[in-house]
mmCIF file of C-alpha atoms in Angstrom:
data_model
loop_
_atom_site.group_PDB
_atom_site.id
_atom_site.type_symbol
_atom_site.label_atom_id
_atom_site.label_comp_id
_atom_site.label_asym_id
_atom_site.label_seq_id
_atom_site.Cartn_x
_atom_site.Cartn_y
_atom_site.Cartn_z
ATOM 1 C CA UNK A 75 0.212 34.108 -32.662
ATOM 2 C CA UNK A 76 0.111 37.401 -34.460
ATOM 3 C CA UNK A 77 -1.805 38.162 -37.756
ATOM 4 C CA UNK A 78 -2.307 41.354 -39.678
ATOM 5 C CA UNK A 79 -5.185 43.287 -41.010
ATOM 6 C CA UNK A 80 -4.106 43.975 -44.569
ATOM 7 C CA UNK A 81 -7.160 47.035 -45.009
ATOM 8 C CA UNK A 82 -6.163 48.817 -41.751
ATOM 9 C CA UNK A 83 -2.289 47.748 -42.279
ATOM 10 C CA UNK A 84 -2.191 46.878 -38.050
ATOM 11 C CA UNK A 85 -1.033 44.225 -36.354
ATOM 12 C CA UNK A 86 -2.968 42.272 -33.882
ATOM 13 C CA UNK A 87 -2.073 40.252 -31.570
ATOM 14 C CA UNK A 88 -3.634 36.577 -30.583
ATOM 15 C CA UNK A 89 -2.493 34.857 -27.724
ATOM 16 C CA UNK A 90 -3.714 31.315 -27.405
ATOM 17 C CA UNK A 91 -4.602 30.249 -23.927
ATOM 18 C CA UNK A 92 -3.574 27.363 -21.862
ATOM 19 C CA UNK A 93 -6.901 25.637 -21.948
ATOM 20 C CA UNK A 94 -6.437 25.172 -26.121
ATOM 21 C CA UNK A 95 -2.739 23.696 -25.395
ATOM 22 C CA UNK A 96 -2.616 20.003 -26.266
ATOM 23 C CA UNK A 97 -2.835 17.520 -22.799
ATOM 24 C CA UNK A 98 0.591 16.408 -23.710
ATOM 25 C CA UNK A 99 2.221 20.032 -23.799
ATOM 26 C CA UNK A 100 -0.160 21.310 -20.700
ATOM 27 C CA UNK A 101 1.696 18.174 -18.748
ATOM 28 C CA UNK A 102 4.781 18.918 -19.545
ATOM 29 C CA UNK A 103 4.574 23.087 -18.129
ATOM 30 C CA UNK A 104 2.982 21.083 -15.284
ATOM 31 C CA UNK A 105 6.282 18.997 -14.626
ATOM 32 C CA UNK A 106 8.418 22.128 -14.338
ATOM 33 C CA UNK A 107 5.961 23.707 -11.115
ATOM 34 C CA UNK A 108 7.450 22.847 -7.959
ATOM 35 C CA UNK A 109 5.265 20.887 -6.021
ATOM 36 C CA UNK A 110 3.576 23.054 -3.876
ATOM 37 C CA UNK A 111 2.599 24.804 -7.425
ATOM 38 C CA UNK A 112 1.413 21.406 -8.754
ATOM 39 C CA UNK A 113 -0.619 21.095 -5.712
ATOM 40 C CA UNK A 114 -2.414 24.727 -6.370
ATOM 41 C CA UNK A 115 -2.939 24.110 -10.047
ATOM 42 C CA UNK A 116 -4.724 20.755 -9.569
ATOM 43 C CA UNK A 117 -7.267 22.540 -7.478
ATOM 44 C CA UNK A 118 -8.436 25.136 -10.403
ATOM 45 C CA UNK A 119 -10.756 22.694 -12.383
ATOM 46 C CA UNK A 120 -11.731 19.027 -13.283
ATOM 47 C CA UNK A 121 -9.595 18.914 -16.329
ATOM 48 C CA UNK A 122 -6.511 20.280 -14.494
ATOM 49 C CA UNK A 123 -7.103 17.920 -11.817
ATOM 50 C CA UNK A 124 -6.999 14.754 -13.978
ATOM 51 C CA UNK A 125 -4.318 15.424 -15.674
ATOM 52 C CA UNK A 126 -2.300 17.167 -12.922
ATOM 53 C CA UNK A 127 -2.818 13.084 -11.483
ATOM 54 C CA UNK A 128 -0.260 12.044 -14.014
ATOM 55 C CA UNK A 129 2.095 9.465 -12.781
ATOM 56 C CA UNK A 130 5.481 11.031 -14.169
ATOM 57 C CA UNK A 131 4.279 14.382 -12.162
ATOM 58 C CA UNK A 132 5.047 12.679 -8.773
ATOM 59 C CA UNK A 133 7.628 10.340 -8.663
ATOM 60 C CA UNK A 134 9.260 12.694 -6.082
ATOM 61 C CA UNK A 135 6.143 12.563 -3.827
ATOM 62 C CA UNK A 136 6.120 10.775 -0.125
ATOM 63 C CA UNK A 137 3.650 9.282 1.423
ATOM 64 C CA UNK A 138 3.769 10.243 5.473
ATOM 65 C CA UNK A 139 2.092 7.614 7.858
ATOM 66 C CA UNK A 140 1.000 9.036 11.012
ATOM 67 C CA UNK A 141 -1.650 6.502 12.045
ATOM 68 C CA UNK A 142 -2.497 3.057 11.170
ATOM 69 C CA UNK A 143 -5.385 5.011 9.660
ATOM 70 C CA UNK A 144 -3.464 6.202 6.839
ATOM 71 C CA UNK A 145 -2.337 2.782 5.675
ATOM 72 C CA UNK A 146 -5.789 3.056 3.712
ATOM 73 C CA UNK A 147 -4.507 6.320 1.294
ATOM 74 C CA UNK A 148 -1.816 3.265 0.654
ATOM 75 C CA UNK A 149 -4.824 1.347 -0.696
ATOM 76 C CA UNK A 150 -6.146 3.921 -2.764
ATOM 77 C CA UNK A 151 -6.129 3.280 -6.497
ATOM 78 C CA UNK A 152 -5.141 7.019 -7.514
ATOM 79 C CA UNK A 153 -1.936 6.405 -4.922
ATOM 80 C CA UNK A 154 -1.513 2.998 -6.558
ATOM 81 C CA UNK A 155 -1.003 4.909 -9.894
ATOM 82 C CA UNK A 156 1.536 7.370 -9.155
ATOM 83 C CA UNK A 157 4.456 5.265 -9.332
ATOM 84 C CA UNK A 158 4.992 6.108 -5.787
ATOM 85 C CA UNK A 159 8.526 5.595 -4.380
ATOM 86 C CA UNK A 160 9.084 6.758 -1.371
ATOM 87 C CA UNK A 161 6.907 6.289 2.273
ATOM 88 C CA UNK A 162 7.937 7.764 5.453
ATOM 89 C CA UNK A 163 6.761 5.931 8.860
ATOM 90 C CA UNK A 164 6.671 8.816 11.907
ATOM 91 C CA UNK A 165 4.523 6.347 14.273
ATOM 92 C CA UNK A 166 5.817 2.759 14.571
ATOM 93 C CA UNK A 167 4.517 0.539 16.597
ATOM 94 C CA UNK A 168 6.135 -0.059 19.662
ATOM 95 C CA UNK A 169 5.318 -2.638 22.364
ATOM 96 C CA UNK A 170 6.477 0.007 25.223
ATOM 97 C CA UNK A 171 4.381 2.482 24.225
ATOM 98 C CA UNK A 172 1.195 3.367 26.352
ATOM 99 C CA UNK A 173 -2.143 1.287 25.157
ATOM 100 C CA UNK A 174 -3.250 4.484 23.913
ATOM 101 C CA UNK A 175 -0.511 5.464 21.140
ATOM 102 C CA UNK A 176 -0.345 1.773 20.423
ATOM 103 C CA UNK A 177 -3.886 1.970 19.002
ATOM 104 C CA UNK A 178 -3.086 4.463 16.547
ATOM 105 C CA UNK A 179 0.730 3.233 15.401
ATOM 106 C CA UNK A 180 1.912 1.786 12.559
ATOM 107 C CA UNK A 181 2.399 -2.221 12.668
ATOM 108 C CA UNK A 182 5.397 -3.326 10.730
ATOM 109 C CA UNK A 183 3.122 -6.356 9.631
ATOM 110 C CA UNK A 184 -0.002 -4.167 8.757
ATOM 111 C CA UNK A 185 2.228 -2.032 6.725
ATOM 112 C CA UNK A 186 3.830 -4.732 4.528
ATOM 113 C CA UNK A 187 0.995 -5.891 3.415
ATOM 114 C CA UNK A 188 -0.245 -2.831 2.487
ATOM 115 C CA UNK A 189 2.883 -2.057 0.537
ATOM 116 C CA UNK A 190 2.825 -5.617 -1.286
ATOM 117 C CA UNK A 191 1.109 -4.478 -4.549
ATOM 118 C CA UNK A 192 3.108 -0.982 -4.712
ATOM 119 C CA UNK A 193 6.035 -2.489 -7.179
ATOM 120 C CA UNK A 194 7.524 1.037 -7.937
ATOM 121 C CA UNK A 195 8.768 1.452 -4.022
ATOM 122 C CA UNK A 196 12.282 2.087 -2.970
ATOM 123 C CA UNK A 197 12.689 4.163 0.045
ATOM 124 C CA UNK A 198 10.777 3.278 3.180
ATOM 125 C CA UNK A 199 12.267 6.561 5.172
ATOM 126 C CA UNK A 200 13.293 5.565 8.686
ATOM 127 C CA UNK A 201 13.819 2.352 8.329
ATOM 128 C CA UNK A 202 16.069 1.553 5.132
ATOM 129 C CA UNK A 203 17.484 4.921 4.427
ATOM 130 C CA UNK A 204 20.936 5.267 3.394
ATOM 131 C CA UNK A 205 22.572 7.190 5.164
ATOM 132 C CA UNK A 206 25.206 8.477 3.108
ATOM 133 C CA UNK A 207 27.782 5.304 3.816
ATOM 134 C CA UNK A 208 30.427 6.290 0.465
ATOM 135 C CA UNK A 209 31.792 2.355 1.700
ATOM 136 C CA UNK A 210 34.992 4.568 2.902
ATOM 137 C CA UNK A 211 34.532 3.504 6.073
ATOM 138 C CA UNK A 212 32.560 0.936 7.954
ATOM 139 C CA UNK A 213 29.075 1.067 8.948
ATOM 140 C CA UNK A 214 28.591 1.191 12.582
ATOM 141 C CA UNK A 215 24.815 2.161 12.346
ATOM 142 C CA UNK A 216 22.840 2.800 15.624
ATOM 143 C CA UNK A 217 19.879 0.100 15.082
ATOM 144 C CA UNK A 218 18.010 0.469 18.676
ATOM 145 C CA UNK A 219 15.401 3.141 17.397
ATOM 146 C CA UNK A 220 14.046 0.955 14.538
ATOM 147 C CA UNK A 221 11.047 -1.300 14.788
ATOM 148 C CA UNK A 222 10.681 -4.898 15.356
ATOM 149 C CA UNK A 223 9.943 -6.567 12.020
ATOM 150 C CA UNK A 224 10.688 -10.000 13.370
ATOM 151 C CA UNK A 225 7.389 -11.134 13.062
ATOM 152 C CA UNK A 226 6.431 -10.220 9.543
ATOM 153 C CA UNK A 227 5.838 -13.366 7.132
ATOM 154 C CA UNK A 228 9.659 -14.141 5.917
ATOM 155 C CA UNK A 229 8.166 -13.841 2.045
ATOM 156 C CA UNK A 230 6.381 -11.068 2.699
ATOM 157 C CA UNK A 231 9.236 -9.416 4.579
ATOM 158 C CA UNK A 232 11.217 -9.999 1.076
ATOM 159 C CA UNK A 233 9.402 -9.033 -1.171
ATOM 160 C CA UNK A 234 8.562 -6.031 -0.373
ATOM 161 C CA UNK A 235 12.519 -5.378 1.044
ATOM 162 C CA UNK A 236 14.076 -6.583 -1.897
ATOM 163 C CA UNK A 237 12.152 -3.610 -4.085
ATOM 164 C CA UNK A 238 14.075 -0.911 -2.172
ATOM 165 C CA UNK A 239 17.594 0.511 -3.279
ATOM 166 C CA UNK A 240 19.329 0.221 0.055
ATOM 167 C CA UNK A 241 19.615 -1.448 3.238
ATOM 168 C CA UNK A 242 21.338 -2.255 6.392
ATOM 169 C CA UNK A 243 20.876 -5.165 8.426
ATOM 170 C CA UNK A 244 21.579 -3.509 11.266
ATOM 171 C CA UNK A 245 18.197 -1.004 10.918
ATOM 172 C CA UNK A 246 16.337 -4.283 9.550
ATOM 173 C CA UNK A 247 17.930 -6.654 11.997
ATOM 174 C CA UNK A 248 15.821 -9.806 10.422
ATOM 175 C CA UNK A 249 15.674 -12.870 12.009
ATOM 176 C CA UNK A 250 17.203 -15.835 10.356
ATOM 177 C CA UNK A 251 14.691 -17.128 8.046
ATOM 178 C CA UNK A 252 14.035 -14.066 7.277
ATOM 179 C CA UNK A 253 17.670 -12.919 6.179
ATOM 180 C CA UNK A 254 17.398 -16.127 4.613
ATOM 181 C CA UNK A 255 14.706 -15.374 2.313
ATOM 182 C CA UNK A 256 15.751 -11.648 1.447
ATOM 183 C CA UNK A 257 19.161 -12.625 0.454
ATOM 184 C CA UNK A 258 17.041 -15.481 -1.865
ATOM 185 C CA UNK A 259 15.158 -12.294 -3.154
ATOM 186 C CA UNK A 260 17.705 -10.148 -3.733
ATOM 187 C CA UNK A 261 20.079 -12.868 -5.811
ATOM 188 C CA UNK A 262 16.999 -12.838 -8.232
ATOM 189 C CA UNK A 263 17.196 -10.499 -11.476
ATOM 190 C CA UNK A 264 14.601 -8.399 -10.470
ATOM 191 C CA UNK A 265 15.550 -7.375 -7.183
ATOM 192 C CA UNK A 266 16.185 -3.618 -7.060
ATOM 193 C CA UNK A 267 18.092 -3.644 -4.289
ATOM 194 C CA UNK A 268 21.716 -1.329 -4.838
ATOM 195 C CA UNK A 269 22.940 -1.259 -1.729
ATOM 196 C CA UNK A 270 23.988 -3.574 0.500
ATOM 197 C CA UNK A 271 25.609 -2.906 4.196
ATOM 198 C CA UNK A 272 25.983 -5.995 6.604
ATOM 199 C CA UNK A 273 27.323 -4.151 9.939
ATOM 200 C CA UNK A 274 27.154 -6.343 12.713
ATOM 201 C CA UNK A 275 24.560 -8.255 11.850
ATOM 202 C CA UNK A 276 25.430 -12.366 11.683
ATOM 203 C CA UNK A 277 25.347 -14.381 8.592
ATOM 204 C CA UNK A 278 21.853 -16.795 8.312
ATOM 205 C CA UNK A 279 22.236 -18.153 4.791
ATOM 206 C CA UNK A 280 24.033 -21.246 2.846
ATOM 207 C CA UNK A 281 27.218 -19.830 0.715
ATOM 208 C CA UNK A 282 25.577 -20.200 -2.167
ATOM 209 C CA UNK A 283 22.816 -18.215 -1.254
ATOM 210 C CA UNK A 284 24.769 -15.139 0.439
ATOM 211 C CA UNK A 285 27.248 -14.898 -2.837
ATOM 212 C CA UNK A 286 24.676 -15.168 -5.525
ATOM 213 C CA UNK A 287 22.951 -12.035 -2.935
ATOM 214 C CA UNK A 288 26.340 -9.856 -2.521
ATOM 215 C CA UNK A 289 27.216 -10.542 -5.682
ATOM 216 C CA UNK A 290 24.036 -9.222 -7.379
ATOM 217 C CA UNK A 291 24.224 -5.809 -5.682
ATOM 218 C CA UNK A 292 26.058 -2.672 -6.955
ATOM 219 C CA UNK A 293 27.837 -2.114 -3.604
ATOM 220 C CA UNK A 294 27.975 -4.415 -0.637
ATOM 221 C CA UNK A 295 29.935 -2.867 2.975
ATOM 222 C CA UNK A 296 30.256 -6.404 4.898
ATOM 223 C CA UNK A 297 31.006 -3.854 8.121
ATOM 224 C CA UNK A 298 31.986 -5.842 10.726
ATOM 225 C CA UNK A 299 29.753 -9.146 10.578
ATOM 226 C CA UNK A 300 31.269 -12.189 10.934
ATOM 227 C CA UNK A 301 31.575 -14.271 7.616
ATOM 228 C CA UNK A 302 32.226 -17.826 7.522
ATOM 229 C CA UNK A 303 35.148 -18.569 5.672
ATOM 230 C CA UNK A 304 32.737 -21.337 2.887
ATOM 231 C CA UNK A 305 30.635 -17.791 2.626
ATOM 232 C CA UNK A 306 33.495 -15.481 1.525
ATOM 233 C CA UNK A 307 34.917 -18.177 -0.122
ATOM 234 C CA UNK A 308 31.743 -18.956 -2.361
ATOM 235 C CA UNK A 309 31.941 -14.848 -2.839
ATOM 236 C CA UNK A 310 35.476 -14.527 -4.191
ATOM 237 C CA UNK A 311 34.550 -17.229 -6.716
ATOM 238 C CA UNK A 312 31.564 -16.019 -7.510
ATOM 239 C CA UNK A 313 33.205 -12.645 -8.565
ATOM 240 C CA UNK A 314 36.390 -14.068 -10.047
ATOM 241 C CA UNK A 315 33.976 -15.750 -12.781
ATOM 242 C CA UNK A 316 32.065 -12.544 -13.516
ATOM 243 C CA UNK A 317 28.693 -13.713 -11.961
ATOM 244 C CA UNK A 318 26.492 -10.666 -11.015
ATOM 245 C CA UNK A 319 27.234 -7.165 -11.192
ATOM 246 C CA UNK A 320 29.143 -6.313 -8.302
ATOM 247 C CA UNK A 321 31.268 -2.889 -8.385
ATOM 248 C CA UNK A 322 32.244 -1.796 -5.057
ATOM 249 C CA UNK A 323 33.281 -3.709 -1.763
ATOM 250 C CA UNK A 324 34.391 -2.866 1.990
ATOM 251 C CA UNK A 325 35.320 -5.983 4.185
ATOM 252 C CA UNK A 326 37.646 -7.071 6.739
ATOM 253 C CA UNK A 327 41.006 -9.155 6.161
ATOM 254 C CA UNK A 328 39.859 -11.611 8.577
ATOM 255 C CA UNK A 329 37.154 -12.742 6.252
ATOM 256 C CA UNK A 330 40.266 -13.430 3.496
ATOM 257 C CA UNK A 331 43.265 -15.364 5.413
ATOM 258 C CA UNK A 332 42.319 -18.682 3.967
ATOM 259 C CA UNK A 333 41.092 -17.421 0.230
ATOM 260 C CA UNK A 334 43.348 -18.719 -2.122
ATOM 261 C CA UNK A 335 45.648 -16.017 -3.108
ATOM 262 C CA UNK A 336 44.670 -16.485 -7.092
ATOM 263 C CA UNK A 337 41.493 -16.350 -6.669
ATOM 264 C CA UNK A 338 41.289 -13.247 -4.084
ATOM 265 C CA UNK A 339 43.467 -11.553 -6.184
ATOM 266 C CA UNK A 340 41.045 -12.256 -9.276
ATOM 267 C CA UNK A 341 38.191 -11.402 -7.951
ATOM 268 C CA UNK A 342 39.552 -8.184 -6.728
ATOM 269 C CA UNK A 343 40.378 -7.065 -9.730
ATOM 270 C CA UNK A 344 37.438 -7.801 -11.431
ATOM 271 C CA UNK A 345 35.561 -4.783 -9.199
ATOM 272 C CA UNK A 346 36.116 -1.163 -9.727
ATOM 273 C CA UNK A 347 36.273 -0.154 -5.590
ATOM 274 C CA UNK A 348 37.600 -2.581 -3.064
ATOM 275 C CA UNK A 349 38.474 -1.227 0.579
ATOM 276 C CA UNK A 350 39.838 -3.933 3.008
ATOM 277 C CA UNK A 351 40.282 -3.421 6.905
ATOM 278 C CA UNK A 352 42.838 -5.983 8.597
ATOM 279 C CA UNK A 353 42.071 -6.550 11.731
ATOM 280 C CA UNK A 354 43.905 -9.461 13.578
ATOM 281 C CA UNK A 355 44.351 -11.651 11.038
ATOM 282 C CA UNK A 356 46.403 -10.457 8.368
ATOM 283 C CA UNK A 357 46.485 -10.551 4.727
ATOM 284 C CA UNK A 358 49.611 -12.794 3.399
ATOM 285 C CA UNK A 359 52.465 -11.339 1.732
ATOM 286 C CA UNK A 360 51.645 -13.735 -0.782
ATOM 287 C CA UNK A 361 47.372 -12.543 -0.758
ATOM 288 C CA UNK A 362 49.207 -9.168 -1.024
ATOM 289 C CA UNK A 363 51.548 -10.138 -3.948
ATOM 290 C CA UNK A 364 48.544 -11.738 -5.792
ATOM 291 C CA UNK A 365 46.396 -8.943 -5.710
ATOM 292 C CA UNK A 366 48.789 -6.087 -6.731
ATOM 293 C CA UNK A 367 49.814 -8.770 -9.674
ATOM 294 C CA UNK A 368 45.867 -8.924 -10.874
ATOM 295 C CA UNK A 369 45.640 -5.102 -10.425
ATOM 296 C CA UNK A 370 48.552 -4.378 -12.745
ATOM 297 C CA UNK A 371 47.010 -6.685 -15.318
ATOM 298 C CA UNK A 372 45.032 -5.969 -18.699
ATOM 299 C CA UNK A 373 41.813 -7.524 -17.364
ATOM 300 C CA UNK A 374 42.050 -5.666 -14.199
ATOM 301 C CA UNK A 375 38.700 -3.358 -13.920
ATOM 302 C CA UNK A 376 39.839 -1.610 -10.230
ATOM 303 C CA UNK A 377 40.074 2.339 -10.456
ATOM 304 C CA UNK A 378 40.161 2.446 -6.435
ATOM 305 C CA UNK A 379 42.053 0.106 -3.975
ATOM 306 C CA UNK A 380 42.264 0.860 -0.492
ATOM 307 C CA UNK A 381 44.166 -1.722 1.937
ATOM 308 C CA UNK A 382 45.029 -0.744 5.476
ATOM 309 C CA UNK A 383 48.065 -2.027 5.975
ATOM 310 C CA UNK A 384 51.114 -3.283 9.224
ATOM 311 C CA UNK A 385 54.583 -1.606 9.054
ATOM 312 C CA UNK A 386 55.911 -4.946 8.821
ATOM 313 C CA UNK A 387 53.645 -5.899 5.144
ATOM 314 C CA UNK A 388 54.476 -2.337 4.372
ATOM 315 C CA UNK A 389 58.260 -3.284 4.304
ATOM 316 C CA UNK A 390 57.881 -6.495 2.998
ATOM 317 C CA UNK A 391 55.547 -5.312 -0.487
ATOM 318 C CA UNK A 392 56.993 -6.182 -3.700
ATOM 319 C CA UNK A 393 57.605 -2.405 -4.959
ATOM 320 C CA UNK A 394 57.830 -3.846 -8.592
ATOM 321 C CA UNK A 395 54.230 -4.859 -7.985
ATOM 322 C CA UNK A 396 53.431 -1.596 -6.589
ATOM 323 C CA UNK A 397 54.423 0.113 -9.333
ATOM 324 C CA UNK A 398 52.863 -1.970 -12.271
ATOM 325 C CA UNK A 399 49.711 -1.433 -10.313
ATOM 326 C CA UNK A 400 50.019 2.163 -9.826
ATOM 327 C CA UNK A 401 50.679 2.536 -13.532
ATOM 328 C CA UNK A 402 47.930 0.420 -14.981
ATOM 329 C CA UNK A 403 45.461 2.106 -12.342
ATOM 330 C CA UNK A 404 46.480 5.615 -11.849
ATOM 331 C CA UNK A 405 48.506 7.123 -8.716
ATOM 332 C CA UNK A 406 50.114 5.511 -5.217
ATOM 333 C CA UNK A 407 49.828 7.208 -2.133
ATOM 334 C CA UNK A 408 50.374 6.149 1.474
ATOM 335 C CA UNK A 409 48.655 7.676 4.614
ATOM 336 C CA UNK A 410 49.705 7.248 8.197
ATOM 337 C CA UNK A 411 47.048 5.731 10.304
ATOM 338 C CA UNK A 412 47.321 6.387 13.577
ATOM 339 C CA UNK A 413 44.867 3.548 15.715
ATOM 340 C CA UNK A 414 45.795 4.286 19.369
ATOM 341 C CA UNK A 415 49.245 5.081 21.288
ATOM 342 C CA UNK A 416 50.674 1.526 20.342
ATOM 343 C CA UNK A 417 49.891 0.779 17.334
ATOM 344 C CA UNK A 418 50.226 2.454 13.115
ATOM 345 C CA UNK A 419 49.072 1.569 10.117
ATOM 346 C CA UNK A 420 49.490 2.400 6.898
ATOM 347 C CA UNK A 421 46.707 3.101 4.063
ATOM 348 C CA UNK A 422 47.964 2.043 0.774
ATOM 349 C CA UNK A 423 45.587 3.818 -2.053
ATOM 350 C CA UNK A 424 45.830 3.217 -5.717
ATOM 351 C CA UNK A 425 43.548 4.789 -7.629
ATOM 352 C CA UNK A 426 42.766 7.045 -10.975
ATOM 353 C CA UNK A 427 44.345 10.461 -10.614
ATOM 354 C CA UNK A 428 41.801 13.011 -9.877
#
């Protein structure tokens, strides 16, 4: 602040230090450190300390777990505070290890528990990363290097799963009851689970169970896995009545050859990216037909869709179709796919122009 002295005619200058700041304004200059800064400041007195603790300061920390000794800082009530998010695993517990680096690793069981009461988690890095998957192409992630979390308590295993924003079956690789349970958790409303890739993993759950799951998810990449026909059929409902919030999907064709045409096509169109693969069994000219017809519609929510198409459906499309779907959605455009020396597909896109 500046004041002057009327009998001398100066100015002086009074600067007001950081100690008189409000708590609320001193918290805020905290927030724009970076954290090693944050760190530094903390350590120049009591005051700082306490309120350099503030929650909202570190949502971008990680907790590192070297030992099965540091599952306690998990326990700690000023760790419990900081809306912690992310925890990063460098010592798992395997049962080929050496006696001696077993006694100091990480259990998958020990560590659940310990993570049960933090509610603001959603990264365990290492295990459920996401590894930048854009659903453009399918998940074929390596799952050999992860740890066995086969025999954690099925609720236990969901609970604390069904709090993160992304995961793979593949890096999880549950065992049925408890893929059962997770997809239970993650149907529920508040499951913050965003992300959902299937790879290769098999499908343990009743219909009902897996589309209430997929369909409750943001994104779901079905990969490779093999769906029963009652579960994708149960899905395509599911989404052609606007249960859940679904918004993006990657599958195989195979998964579709017996969905009624009316109701694939409508729940395609009620999901803003679809991608589908066809492997050996095709999509039906009529499958085809239905879905370009729901694209081209007024309810019709898609702004990207991606099928991989045979010369032979290629030929056969209904280019009136085509077009009305092209027009309501944006652009058309047809890549060559070349799969091996015998064989070409085709990728029809229709999407929003760029």
């Amino acid at each position: 602040t500046s004041t002057r002295d009327f009998r001398s005619g100066r100015s002086e200058n009074k600067m007001t230090g950081i100690s008189h700041l409000p708590e609320e304004i001193v918290v805020q200059i905290f927030g724009l450190l970076p954290p090693s800064d944050l760190k530094t400041v903390m350590l120049v007195s009591k005051q700082w300390m306490v309120m350099g603790e503030t929650p909202t300061l570190w949502t971008w920390a990680t907790v590192t777990l070297n030992s099965k000794e540091d599952l306690q800082k998990l326990t700690k009530r000023r760790i419990q505070q900081l809306n912690l998010k992310k925890v990063k695993v460098s010592n798992w517990f395997d049962g080929s290890q050496s006696s001696l680096i077993q006694s100091t690793a990480v259990r998958p069981e020990e560590l659940f528990k310990a993570l049960l009461p933090i509610t603001t988690l959603t990264s365990i890095e290492g295990l459920t990363d996401d590894s930048s998957n854009d659903l453009g192409s399918i998940s074929f992630t390596d799952f050999t290097d992860h740890p066995d979390l086969s025999v954690i308590d099925p609720e236990l295993f969901a609970s604390v799963l069904s709090r993160l924003n992304y995961l793979s079956f593949n890096t999880i690789n549950p065992s049925p009851s408890q893929y059962e349970a997770l997809l239970s958790s993650i149907s529920q409303k508040d499951s913050h689970v965003k992300k959902l890739v299937f790879g290769f993993h098999r499908i343990f759950a009743p219909p009902d169970v897996f589309a209430a799951a997929v369909s409750n998810v943001d994104e779901c990449d079905l990969g490779t896995c093999p769906v029963p026909f009652q579960d994708m059929q149960a899905l395509c409902v599911a989404v052609a009545e606007k249960q859940g919030q679904l918004k993006k999907l990657n599958m195989f064709s195979s998964f579709l050859a017996s969905i009624d045409p009316v109701i694939l096509g409508t729940a395609i169109s009620s999901l803003e990216s679809v991608r589908i693969y066809q492997g050996s069994d095709l999509l039906s000219k009529e499958q085809i037909a239905a879905i370009l017809r729901k694209a081209g519609g007024d309810g019709s929510k898609l702004k990207k869709l991606d099928i991989i198409m045979r010369e032979e459906q290629k030929e056969e499309l209904d280019q009136e179709l085509l077009r009305l779907a092209g027009q309501k959605i944006g652009s058309v455009k047809w890549t060559t796919v070349k799969v091996n020396l015998n064989l070409t597909q085709y990728l029809l896109r229709i999407s929003v122009r760029a």
